[in-house]
């Protein structure tokens, strides 16, 4: 059985992965390939894109 901390950590990781996946999906659909690449490497830029797309 997972402790509450382990559960919270796993839940947080899953939400973060889903958020990043949604962002990359949007960028690829809009053919913003260089933005997808930059977002994968640059945390500050990624946060700007999350705000832009309200994620």
PDB file of N, H, CA, C and O in Angstrom:
ATOM      1  N   UNK A   1       0.841  -1.185   0.000  1.00  0.00           N
ATOM      2  CA  UNK A   1       0.000   0.000   0.000  1.00  0.00           C
ATOM      3  C   UNK A   1       0.883   1.245   0.000  1.00  0.00           C
ATOM      4  O   UNK A   1       1.852   1.336   0.755  1.00  0.00           O
ATOM      5  N   UNK A   2       0.534   2.195  -0.855  1.00  0.00           N
ATOM      6  H   UNK A   2      -0.253   2.121  -1.468  1.00  0.00           H
ATOM      7  CA  UNK A   2       1.326   3.412  -0.950  1.00  0.00           C
ATOM      8  C   UNK A   2       1.060   4.322   0.236  1.00  0.00           C
ATOM      9  O   UNK A   2      -0.070   4.443   0.710  1.00  0.00           O
ATOM     10  N   UNK A   3       2.123   4.955   0.701  1.00  0.00           N
ATOM     11  H   UNK A   3       3.040   4.856   0.316  1.00  0.00           H
ATOM     12  CA  UNK A   3       1.914   5.960   1.735  1.00  0.00           C
ATOM     13  C   UNK A   3       1.288   7.190   1.084  1.00  0.00           C
ATOM     14  O   UNK A   3       1.296   7.315  -0.141  1.00  0.00           O
ATOM     15  N   UNK A   4       0.755   8.082   1.879  1.00  0.00           N
ATOM     16  H   UNK A   4       0.748   7.981   2.874  1.00  0.00           H
ATOM     17  CA  UNK A   4       0.116   9.285   1.343  1.00  0.00           C
ATOM     18  C   UNK A   4       1.120  10.135   0.573  1.00  0.00           C
ATOM     19  O   UNK A   4       0.766  10.741  -0.438  1.00  0.00           O
ATOM     20  N   UNK A   5       2.353  10.187   1.031  1.00  0.00           N
ATOM     21  H   UNK A   5       2.641   9.695   1.852  1.00  0.00           H
ATOM     22  CA  UNK A   5       3.379  10.976   0.337  1.00  0.00           C
ATOM     23  C   UNK A   5       3.690  10.351  -1.012  1.00  0.00           C
ATOM     24  O   UNK A   5       3.777  11.061  -2.013  1.00  0.00           O
ATOM     25  N   UNK A   6       3.858   9.050  -1.057  1.00  0.00           N
ATOM     26  H   UNK A   6       3.787   8.472  -0.243  1.00  0.00           H
ATOM     27  CA  UNK A   6       4.136   8.374  -2.328  1.00  0.00           C
ATOM     28  C   UNK A   6       2.983   8.558  -3.296  1.00  0.00           C
ATOM     29  O   UNK A   6       3.206   8.790  -4.485  1.00  0.00           O
ATOM     30  N   UNK A   7       1.769   8.461  -2.814  1.00  0.00           N
ATOM     31  H   UNK A   7       1.588   8.272  -1.849  1.00  0.00           H
ATOM     32  CA  UNK A   7       0.593   8.646  -3.659  1.00  0.00           C
ATOM     33  C   UNK A   7       0.569  10.070  -4.220  1.00  0.00           C
ATOM     34  O   UNK A   7       0.310  10.266  -5.407  1.00  0.00           O
ATOM     35  N   UNK A   8       0.837  11.051  -3.377  1.00  0.00           N
ATOM     36  H   UNK A   8       1.047  10.892  -2.412  1.00  0.00           H
ATOM     37  CA  UNK A   8       0.831  12.452  -3.805  1.00  0.00           C
ATOM     38  C   UNK A   8       1.926  12.703  -4.836  1.00  0.00           C
ATOM     39  O   UNK A   8       1.708  13.416  -5.815  1.00  0.00           O
ATOM     40  N   UNK A   9       3.097  12.120  -4.619  1.00  0.00           N
ATOM     41  H   UNK A   9       3.274  11.541  -3.823  1.00  0.00           H
ATOM     42  CA  UNK A   9       4.197  12.276  -5.572  1.00  0.00           C
ATOM     43  C   UNK A   9       3.834  11.661  -6.917  1.00  0.00           C
ATOM     44  O   UNK A   9       4.030  12.284  -7.960  1.00  0.00           O
ATOM     45  N   UNK A  10       3.313  10.459  -6.896  1.00  0.00           N
ATOM     46  H   UNK A  10       3.153   9.953  -6.048  1.00  0.00           H
ATOM     47  CA  UNK A  10       2.930   9.791  -8.148  1.00  0.00           C
ATOM     48  C   UNK A  10       1.826  10.546  -8.857  1.00  0.00           C
ATOM     49  O   UNK A  10       1.843  10.671 -10.081  1.00  0.00           O
ATOM     50  N   UNK A  11       0.868  11.050  -8.102  1.00  0.00           N
ATOM     51  H   UNK A  11       0.854  10.948  -7.107  1.00  0.00           H
ATOM     52  CA  UNK A  11      -0.232  11.811  -8.681  1.00  0.00           C
ATOM     53  C   UNK A  11       0.293  13.099  -9.315  1.00  0.00           C
ATOM     54  O   UNK A  11      -0.142  13.476 -10.403  1.00  0.00           O
ATOM     55  N   UNK A  12       1.223  13.772  -8.642  1.00  0.00           N
ATOM     56  H   UNK A  12       1.577  13.466  -7.758  1.00  0.00           H
ATOM     57  CA  UNK A  12       1.818  14.995  -9.163  1.00  0.00           C
ATOM     58  C   UNK A  12       2.616  14.746 -10.434  1.00  0.00           C
ATOM     59  O   UNK A  12       2.553  15.534 -11.378  1.00  0.00           O
ATOM     60  N   UNK A  13       3.361  13.657 -10.457  1.00  0.00           N
ATOM     61  H   UNK A  13       3.412  13.017  -9.690  1.00  0.00           H
ATOM     62  CA  UNK A  13       4.142  13.300 -11.642  1.00  0.00           C
ATOM     63  C   UNK A  13       3.210  13.026 -12.813  1.00  0.00           C
ATOM     64  O   UNK A  13       3.460  13.480 -13.930  1.00  0.00           O
ATOM     65  N   UNK A  14       2.151  12.295 -12.563  1.00  0.00           N
ATOM     66  H   UNK A  14       1.948  11.926 -11.656  1.00  0.00           H
ATOM     67  CA  UNK A  14       1.179  11.970 -13.620  1.00  0.00           C
ATOM     68  C   UNK A  14       0.541  13.240 -14.183  1.00  0.00           C
ATOM     69  O   UNK A  14       0.403  13.379 -15.398  1.00  0.00           O
ATOM     70  N   UNK A  15       0.155  14.164 -13.307  1.00  0.00           N
ATOM     71  H   UNK A  15       0.268  14.052 -12.320  1.00  0.00           H
ATOM     72  CA  UNK A  15      -0.441  15.422 -13.765  1.00  0.00           C
ATOM     73  C   UNK A  15       0.560  16.219 -14.601  1.00  0.00           C
ATOM     74  O   UNK A  15       0.194  16.800 -15.623  1.00  0.00           O
ATOM     75  N   UNK A  16       1.814  16.246 -14.170  1.00  0.00           N
ATOM     76  H   UNK A  16       2.111  15.774 -13.340  1.00  0.00           H
ATOM     77  CA  UNK A  16       2.850  16.959 -14.910  1.00  0.00           C
ATOM     78  C   UNK A  16       3.086  16.352 -16.281  1.00  0.00           C
ATOM     79  O   UNK A  16       3.261  17.072 -17.264  1.00  0.00           O
ATOM     80  N   UNK A  17       3.093  15.024 -16.347  1.00  0.00           N
ATOM     81  H   UNK A  17       2.951  14.439 -15.548  1.00  0.00           H
ATOM     82  CA  UNK A  17       3.266  14.349 -17.636  1.00  0.00           C
ATOM     83  C   UNK A  17       2.089  14.637 -18.558  1.00  0.00           C
ATOM     84  O   UNK A  17       2.279  14.873 -19.751  1.00  0.00           O
ATOM     85  N   UNK A  18       0.886  14.619 -18.018  1.00  0.00           N
ATOM     86  H   UNK A  18       0.733  14.427 -17.049  1.00  0.00           H
ATOM     87  CA  UNK A  18      -0.303  14.904 -18.816  1.00  0.00           C
ATOM     88  C   UNK A  18      -0.296  16.341 -19.325  1.00  0.00           C
ATOM     89  O   UNK A  18      -0.685  16.603 -20.463  1.00  0.00           O
ATOM     90  N   UNK A  19       0.144  17.265 -18.485  1.00  0.00           N
ATOM     91  H   UNK A  19       0.460  17.052 -17.560  1.00  0.00           H
ATOM     92  CA  UNK A  19       0.215  18.678 -18.871  1.00  0.00           C
ATOM     93  C   UNK A  19       1.227  18.875 -19.994  1.00  0.00           C
ATOM     94  O   UNK A  19       0.941  19.554 -20.980  1.00  0.00           O
ATOM     95  N   UNK A  20       2.397  18.288 -19.847  1.00  0.00           N
ATOM     96  H   UNK A  20       2.630  17.736 -19.046  1.00  0.00           H
ATOM     97  CA  UNK A  20       3.424  18.404 -20.875  1.00  0.00           C
ATOM     98  C   UNK A  20       2.958  17.733 -22.165  1.00  0.00           C
ATOM     99  O   UNK A  20       3.170  18.268 -23.253  1.00  0.00           O
ATOM    100  N   UNK A  21       2.333  16.579 -22.052  1.00  0.00           N
ATOM    101  H   UNK A  21       2.160  16.145 -21.168  1.00  0.00           H
ATOM    102  CA  UNK A  21       1.820  15.880 -23.227  1.00  0.00           C
ATOM    103  C   UNK A  21       0.798  16.716 -23.974  1.00  0.00           C
ATOM    104  O   UNK A  21       0.808  16.764 -25.204  1.00  0.00           O
ATOM    105  N   UNK A  22      -0.088  17.377 -23.232  1.00  0.00           N
ATOM    106  H   UNK A  22      -0.096  17.338 -22.232  1.00  0.00           H
ATOM    107  CA  UNK A  22      -1.099  18.236 -23.854  1.00  0.00           C
ATOM    108  C   UNK A  22      -0.442  19.403 -24.575  1.00  0.00           C
ATOM    109  O   UNK A  22      -0.847  19.761 -25.681  1.00  0.00           O
ATOM    110  N   UNK A  23       0.566  19.995 -23.957  1.00  0.00           N
ATOM    111  H   UNK A  23       0.895  19.704 -23.059  1.00  0.00           H
ATOM    112  CA  UNK A  23       1.275  21.113 -24.581  1.00  0.00           C
ATOM    113  C   UNK A  23       1.961  20.680 -25.866  1.00  0.00           C
ATOM    114  O   UNK A  23       1.814  21.333 -26.899  1.00  0.00           O
ATOM    115  N   UNK A  24       2.697  19.602 -25.811  1.00  0.00           N
ATOM    116  H   UNK A  24       2.816  19.071 -24.972  1.00  0.00           H
ATOM    117  CA  UNK A  24       3.409  19.121 -26.995  1.00  0.00           C
ATOM    118  C   UNK A  24       2.419  18.769 -28.101  1.00  0.00           C
ATOM    119  O   UNK A  24       2.668  19.061 -29.270  1.00  0.00           O
ATOM    120  N   UNK A  25       1.307  18.150 -27.745  1.00  0.00           N
ATOM    121  H   UNK A  25       1.104  17.912 -26.795  1.00  0.00           H
ATOM    122  CA  UNK A  25       0.283  17.798 -28.721  1.00  0.00           C
ATOM    123  C   UNK A  25      -0.238  19.051 -29.436  1.00  0.00           C
ATOM    124  O   UNK A  25      -0.351  19.060 -30.662  1.00  0.00           O
ATOM    125  N   UNK A  26      -0.550  20.092 -28.685  1.00  0.00           N
ATOM    126  H   UNK A  26      -0.458  20.084 -27.690  1.00  0.00           H
ATOM    127  CA  UNK A  26      -1.031  21.349 -29.270  1.00  0.00           C
ATOM    128  C   UNK A  26       0.022  21.946 -30.196  1.00  0.00           C
ATOM    129  O   UNK A  26      -0.290  22.369 -31.309  1.00  0.00           O
ATOM    130  N   UNK A  27       1.260  21.978 -29.737  1.00  0.00           N
ATOM    131  H   UNK A  27       1.514  21.634 -28.833  1.00  0.00           H
ATOM    132  CA  UNK A  27       2.326  22.570 -30.546  1.00  0.00           C
ATOM    133  C   UNK A  27       2.529  21.802 -31.845  1.00  0.00           C
ATOM    134  O   UNK A  27       2.709  22.408 -32.901  1.00  0.00           O
ATOM    135  N   UNK A  28       2.501  20.491 -31.776  1.00  0.00           N
ATOM    136  H   UNK A  28       2.354  19.999 -30.918  1.00  0.00           H
ATOM    137  CA  UNK A  28       2.687  19.685 -32.984  1.00  0.00           C
ATOM    138  C   UNK A  28       1.518  19.858 -33.952  1.00  0.00           C
ATOM    139  O   UNK A  28       1.725  19.957 -35.162  1.00  0.00           O
ATOM    140  N   UNK A  29       0.302  19.895 -33.432  1.00  0.00           N
ATOM    141  H   UNK A  29       0.134  19.814 -32.449  1.00  0.00           H
ATOM    142  CA  UNK A  29      -0.868  20.090 -34.300  1.00  0.00           C
ATOM    143  C   UNK A  29      -0.818  21.431 -35.016  1.00  0.00           C
ATOM    144  O   UNK A  29      -1.316  21.571 -36.133  1.00  0.00           O
ATOM    145  N   UNK A  30      -0.201  22.428 -34.351  1.00  0.00           N
ATOM    146  H   UNK A  30       0.204  22.314 -33.444  1.00  0.00           H
ATOM    147  CA  UNK A  30      -0.073  23.760 -34.933  1.00  0.00           C
ATOM    148  C   UNK A  30       1.251  23.935 -35.681  1.00  0.00           C
ATOM    149  O   UNK A  30       1.621  25.047 -36.059  1.00  0.00           O
ATOM    150  N   UNK A  31       1.953  22.826 -35.887  1.00  0.00           N
ATOM    151  H   UNK A  31       1.653  21.923 -35.580  1.00  0.00           H
ATOM    152  CA  UNK A  31       3.236  22.818 -36.608  1.00  0.00           C
ATOM    153  C   UNK A  31       4.265  23.782 -36.003  1.00  0.00           C
ATOM    154  O   UNK A  31       5.059  24.397 -36.714  1.00  0.00           O
ATOM    155  N   UNK A  32       4.226  23.892 -34.689  1.00  0.00           N
ATOM    156  H   UNK A  32       3.580  23.392 -34.112  1.00  0.00           H
ATOM    157  CA  UNK A  32       5.181  24.737 -33.962  1.00  0.00           C
ATOM    158  C   UNK A  32       6.305  23.836 -33.435  1.00  0.00           C
ATOM    159  O   UNK A  32       6.520  23.712 -32.230  1.00  0.00           O
ATOM    160  N   UNK A  33       7.001  23.224 -34.370  1.00  0.00           N
ATOM    161  H   UNK A  33       6.826  23.325 -35.350  1.00  0.00           H
ATOM    162  CA  UNK A  33       8.012  22.216 -34.041  1.00  0.00           C
ATOM    163  C   UNK A  33       9.164  22.789 -33.226  1.00  0.00           C
ATOM    164  O   UNK A  33       9.609  22.170 -32.259  1.00  0.00           O
ATOM    165  N   UNK A  34       9.646  23.961 -33.608  1.00  0.00           N
ATOM    166  H   UNK A  34       9.285  24.463 -34.393  1.00  0.00           H
ATOM    167  CA  UNK A  34      10.768  24.537 -32.865  1.00  0.00           C
ATOM    168  C   UNK A  34      10.340  24.919 -31.451  1.00  0.00           C
ATOM    169  O   UNK A  34      11.137  24.838 -30.516  1.00  0.00           O
ATOM    170  N   UNK A  35       9.065  25.343 -31.292  1.00  0.00           N
ATOM    171  H   UNK A  35       8.418  25.408 -32.052  1.00  0.00           H
ATOM    172  CA  UNK A  35       8.563  25.648 -29.951  1.00  0.00           C
ATOM    173  C   UNK A  35       8.468  24.384 -29.104  1.00  0.00           C
ATOM    174  O   UNK A  35       8.757  24.416 -27.908  1.00  0.00           O
ATOM    175  N   UNK A  36       8.064  23.272 -29.717  1.00  0.00           N
ATOM    176  H   UNK A  36       7.829  23.246 -30.689  1.00  0.00           H
ATOM    177  CA  UNK A  36       7.992  22.001 -28.992  1.00  0.00           C
ATOM    178  C   UNK A  36       9.378  21.583 -28.530  1.00  0.00           C
ATOM    179  O   UNK A  36       9.556  21.123 -27.402  1.00  0.00           O
ATOM    180  N   UNK A  37      10.352  21.745 -29.406  1.00  0.00           N
ATOM    181  H   UNK A  37      10.208  22.118 -30.322  1.00  0.00           H
ATOM    182  CA  UNK A  37      11.723  21.389 -29.035  1.00  0.00           C
ATOM    183  C   UNK A  37      12.226  22.274 -27.903  1.00  0.00           C
ATOM    184  O   UNK A  37      12.799  21.786 -26.929  1.00  0.00           O
ATOM    185  N   UNK A  38      12.007  23.585 -28.039  1.00  0.00           N
ATOM    186  H   UNK A  38      11.542  23.982 -28.830  1.00  0.00           H
ATOM    187  CA  UNK A  38      12.467  24.515 -27.001  1.00  0.00           C
ATOM    188  C   UNK A  38      11.762  24.250 -25.677  1.00  0.00           C
ATOM    189  O   UNK A  38      12.393  24.295 -24.621  1.00  0.00           O
ATOM    190  N   UNK A  39      10.458  23.972 -25.724  1.00  0.00           N
ATOM    191  H   UNK A  39       9.946  23.935 -26.582  1.00  0.00           H
ATOM    192  CA  UNK A  39       9.696  23.697 -24.509  1.00  0.00           C
ATOM    193  C   UNK A  39      10.217  22.458 -23.787  1.00  0.00           C
ATOM    194  O   UNK A  39      10.154  22.375 -22.560  1.00  0.00           O
ATOM    195  N   UNK A  40      10.728  21.505 -24.547  1.00  0.00           N
ATOM    196  H   UNK A  40      10.780  21.573 -25.544  1.00  0.00           H
ATOM    197  CA  UNK A  40      11.243  20.282 -23.926  1.00  0.00           C
ATOM    198  C   UNK A  40      12.547  20.520 -23.181  1.00  0.00           C
ATOM    199  O   UNK A  40      12.951  19.705 -22.352  1.00  0.00           O
ATOM    200  N   UNK A  41      13.206  21.637 -23.476  1.00  0.00           N
ATOM    201  H   UNK A  41      12.878  22.299 -24.149  1.00  0.00           H
ATOM    202  CA  UNK A  41      14.524  21.921 -22.889  1.00  0.00           C
ATOM    203  C   UNK A  41      14.544  23.120 -21.948  1.00  0.00           C
ATOM    204  O   UNK A  41      15.428  23.221 -21.098  1.00  0.00           O
ATOM    205  N   UNK A  42      13.582  24.027 -22.088  1.00  0.00           N
ATOM    206  H   UNK A  42      12.864  23.945 -22.779  1.00  0.00           H
ATOM    207  CA  UNK A  42      13.615  25.310 -21.387  1.00  0.00           C
ATOM    208  C   UNK A  42      12.382  25.451 -20.489  1.00  0.00           C
ATOM    209  O   UNK A  42      11.271  25.670 -20.971  1.00  0.00           O
ATOM    210  N   UNK A  43      12.593  25.323 -19.194  1.00  0.00           N
ATOM    211  H   UNK A  43      13.496  25.145 -18.802  1.00  0.00           H
ATOM    212  CA  UNK A  43      11.481  25.344 -18.238  1.00  0.00           C
ATOM    213  C   UNK A  43      10.750  26.685 -18.231  1.00  0.00           C
ATOM    214  O   UNK A  43       9.523  26.712 -18.127  1.00  0.00           O
ATOM    215  N   UNK A  44      11.465  27.777 -18.337  1.00  0.00           N
ATOM    216  H   UNK A  44      12.461  27.756 -18.422  1.00  0.00           H
ATOM    217  CA  UNK A  44      10.840  29.104 -18.328  1.00  0.00           C
ATOM    218  C   UNK A  44       9.960  29.278 -19.561  1.00  0.00           C
ATOM    219  O   UNK A  44       8.833  29.760 -19.455  1.00  0.00           O
ATOM    220  N   UNK A  45      10.464  28.893 -20.718  1.00  0.00           N
ATOM    221  H   UNK A  45      11.380  28.501 -20.804  1.00  0.00           H
ATOM    222  CA  UNK A  45       9.692  28.988 -21.954  1.00  0.00           C
ATOM    223  C   UNK A  45       8.466  28.085 -21.898  1.00  0.00           C
ATOM    224  O   UNK A  45       7.383  28.457 -22.350  1.00  0.00           O
ATOM    225  N   UNK A  46       8.654  26.894 -21.337  1.00  0.00           N
ATOM    226  H   UNK A  46       9.534  26.592 -20.970  1.00  0.00           H
ATOM    227  CA  UNK A  46       7.546  25.939 -21.197  1.00  0.00           C
ATOM    228  C   UNK A  46       6.434  26.544 -20.343  1.00  0.00           C
ATOM    229  O   UNK A  46       5.258  26.400 -20.677  1.00  0.00           O
ATOM    230  N   UNK A  47       6.783  27.214 -19.258  1.00  0.00           N
ATOM    231  H   UNK A  47       7.739  27.331 -18.987  1.00  0.00           H
ATOM    232  CA  UNK A  47       5.785  27.849 -18.401  1.00  0.00           C
ATOM    233  C   UNK A  47       5.043  28.950 -19.150  1.00  0.00           C
ATOM    234  O   UNK A  47       3.841  29.129 -18.955  1.00  0.00           O
ATOM    235  N   UNK A  48       5.749  29.690 -20.005  1.00  0.00           N
ATOM    236  H   UNK A  48       6.726  29.545 -20.163  1.00  0.00           H
ATOM    237  CA  UNK A  48       5.095  30.720 -20.817  1.00  0.00           C
ATOM    238  C   UNK A  48       4.053  30.088 -21.744  1.00  0.00           C
ATOM    239  O   UNK A  48       2.956  30.619 -21.915  1.00  0.00           O
ATOM    240  N   UNK A  49       4.410  28.954 -22.335  1.00  0.00           N
ATOM    241  H   UNK A  49       5.302  28.523 -22.196  1.00  0.00           H
ATOM    242  CA  UNK A  49       3.481  28.265 -23.230  1.00  0.00           C
ATOM    243  C   UNK A  49       2.288  27.697 -22.464  1.00  0.00           C
ATOM    244  O   UNK A  49       1.164  27.715 -22.967  1.00  0.00           O
ATOM    245  N   UNK A  50       2.524  27.192 -21.249  1.00  0.00           N
ATOM    246  H   UNK A  50       3.437  27.178 -20.841  1.00  0.00           H
ATOM    247  CA  UNK A  50       1.399  26.713 -20.436  1.00  0.00           C
ATOM    248  C   UNK A  50       0.400  27.850 -20.211  1.00  0.00           C
ATOM    249  O   UNK A  50      -0.810  27.644 -20.295  1.00  0.00           O
ATOM    250  N   UNK A  51       0.912  29.043 -19.925  1.00  0.00           N
ATOM    251  H   UNK A  51       1.895  29.209 -19.856  1.00  0.00           H
ATOM    252  CA  UNK A  51       0.031  30.190 -19.716  1.00  0.00           C
ATOM    253  C   UNK A  51      -0.676  30.576 -21.011  1.00  0.00           C
ATOM    254  O   UNK A  51      -1.868  30.881 -21.003  1.00  0.00           O
ATOM    255  N   UNK A  52       0.058  30.563 -22.126  1.00  0.00           N
ATOM    256  H   UNK A  52       1.027  30.315 -22.133  1.00  0.00           H
ATOM    257  CA  UNK A  52      -0.522  30.913 -23.420  1.00  0.00           C
ATOM    258  C   UNK A  52      -1.691  30.013 -23.766  1.00  0.00           C
ATOM    259  O   UNK A  52      -2.709  30.477 -24.278  1.00  0.00           O
ATOM    260  N   UNK A  53      -1.547  28.723 -23.487  1.00  0.00           N
ATOM    261  H   UNK A  53      -0.720  28.345 -23.071  1.00  0.00           H
ATOM    262  CA  UNK A  53      -2.587  27.744 -23.824  1.00  0.00           C
ATOM    263  C   UNK A  53      -3.490  27.382 -22.644  1.00  0.00           C
ATOM    264  O   UNK A  53      -4.313  26.470 -22.728  1.00  0.00           O
ATOM    265  N   UNK A  54      -3.319  28.111 -21.553  1.00  0.00           N
ATOM    266  H   UNK A  54      -2.651  28.851 -21.484  1.00  0.00           H
ATOM    267  CA  UNK A  54      -4.141  27.911 -20.346  1.00  0.00           C
ATOM    268  C   UNK A  54      -4.139  26.456 -19.870  1.00  0.00           C
ATOM    269  O   UNK A  54      -5.182  25.852 -19.621  1.00  0.00           O
ATOM    270  N   UNK A  55      -2.929  25.926 -19.756  1.00  0.00           N
ATOM    271  H   UNK A  55      -2.082  26.416 -19.958  1.00  0.00           H
ATOM    272  CA  UNK A  55      -2.757  24.544 -19.284  1.00  0.00           C
ATOM    273  C   UNK A  55      -2.235  24.539 -17.848  1.00  0.00           C
ATOM    274  O   UNK A  55      -2.024  23.473 -17.271  1.00  0.00           O
TER     275      UNK A  55
END
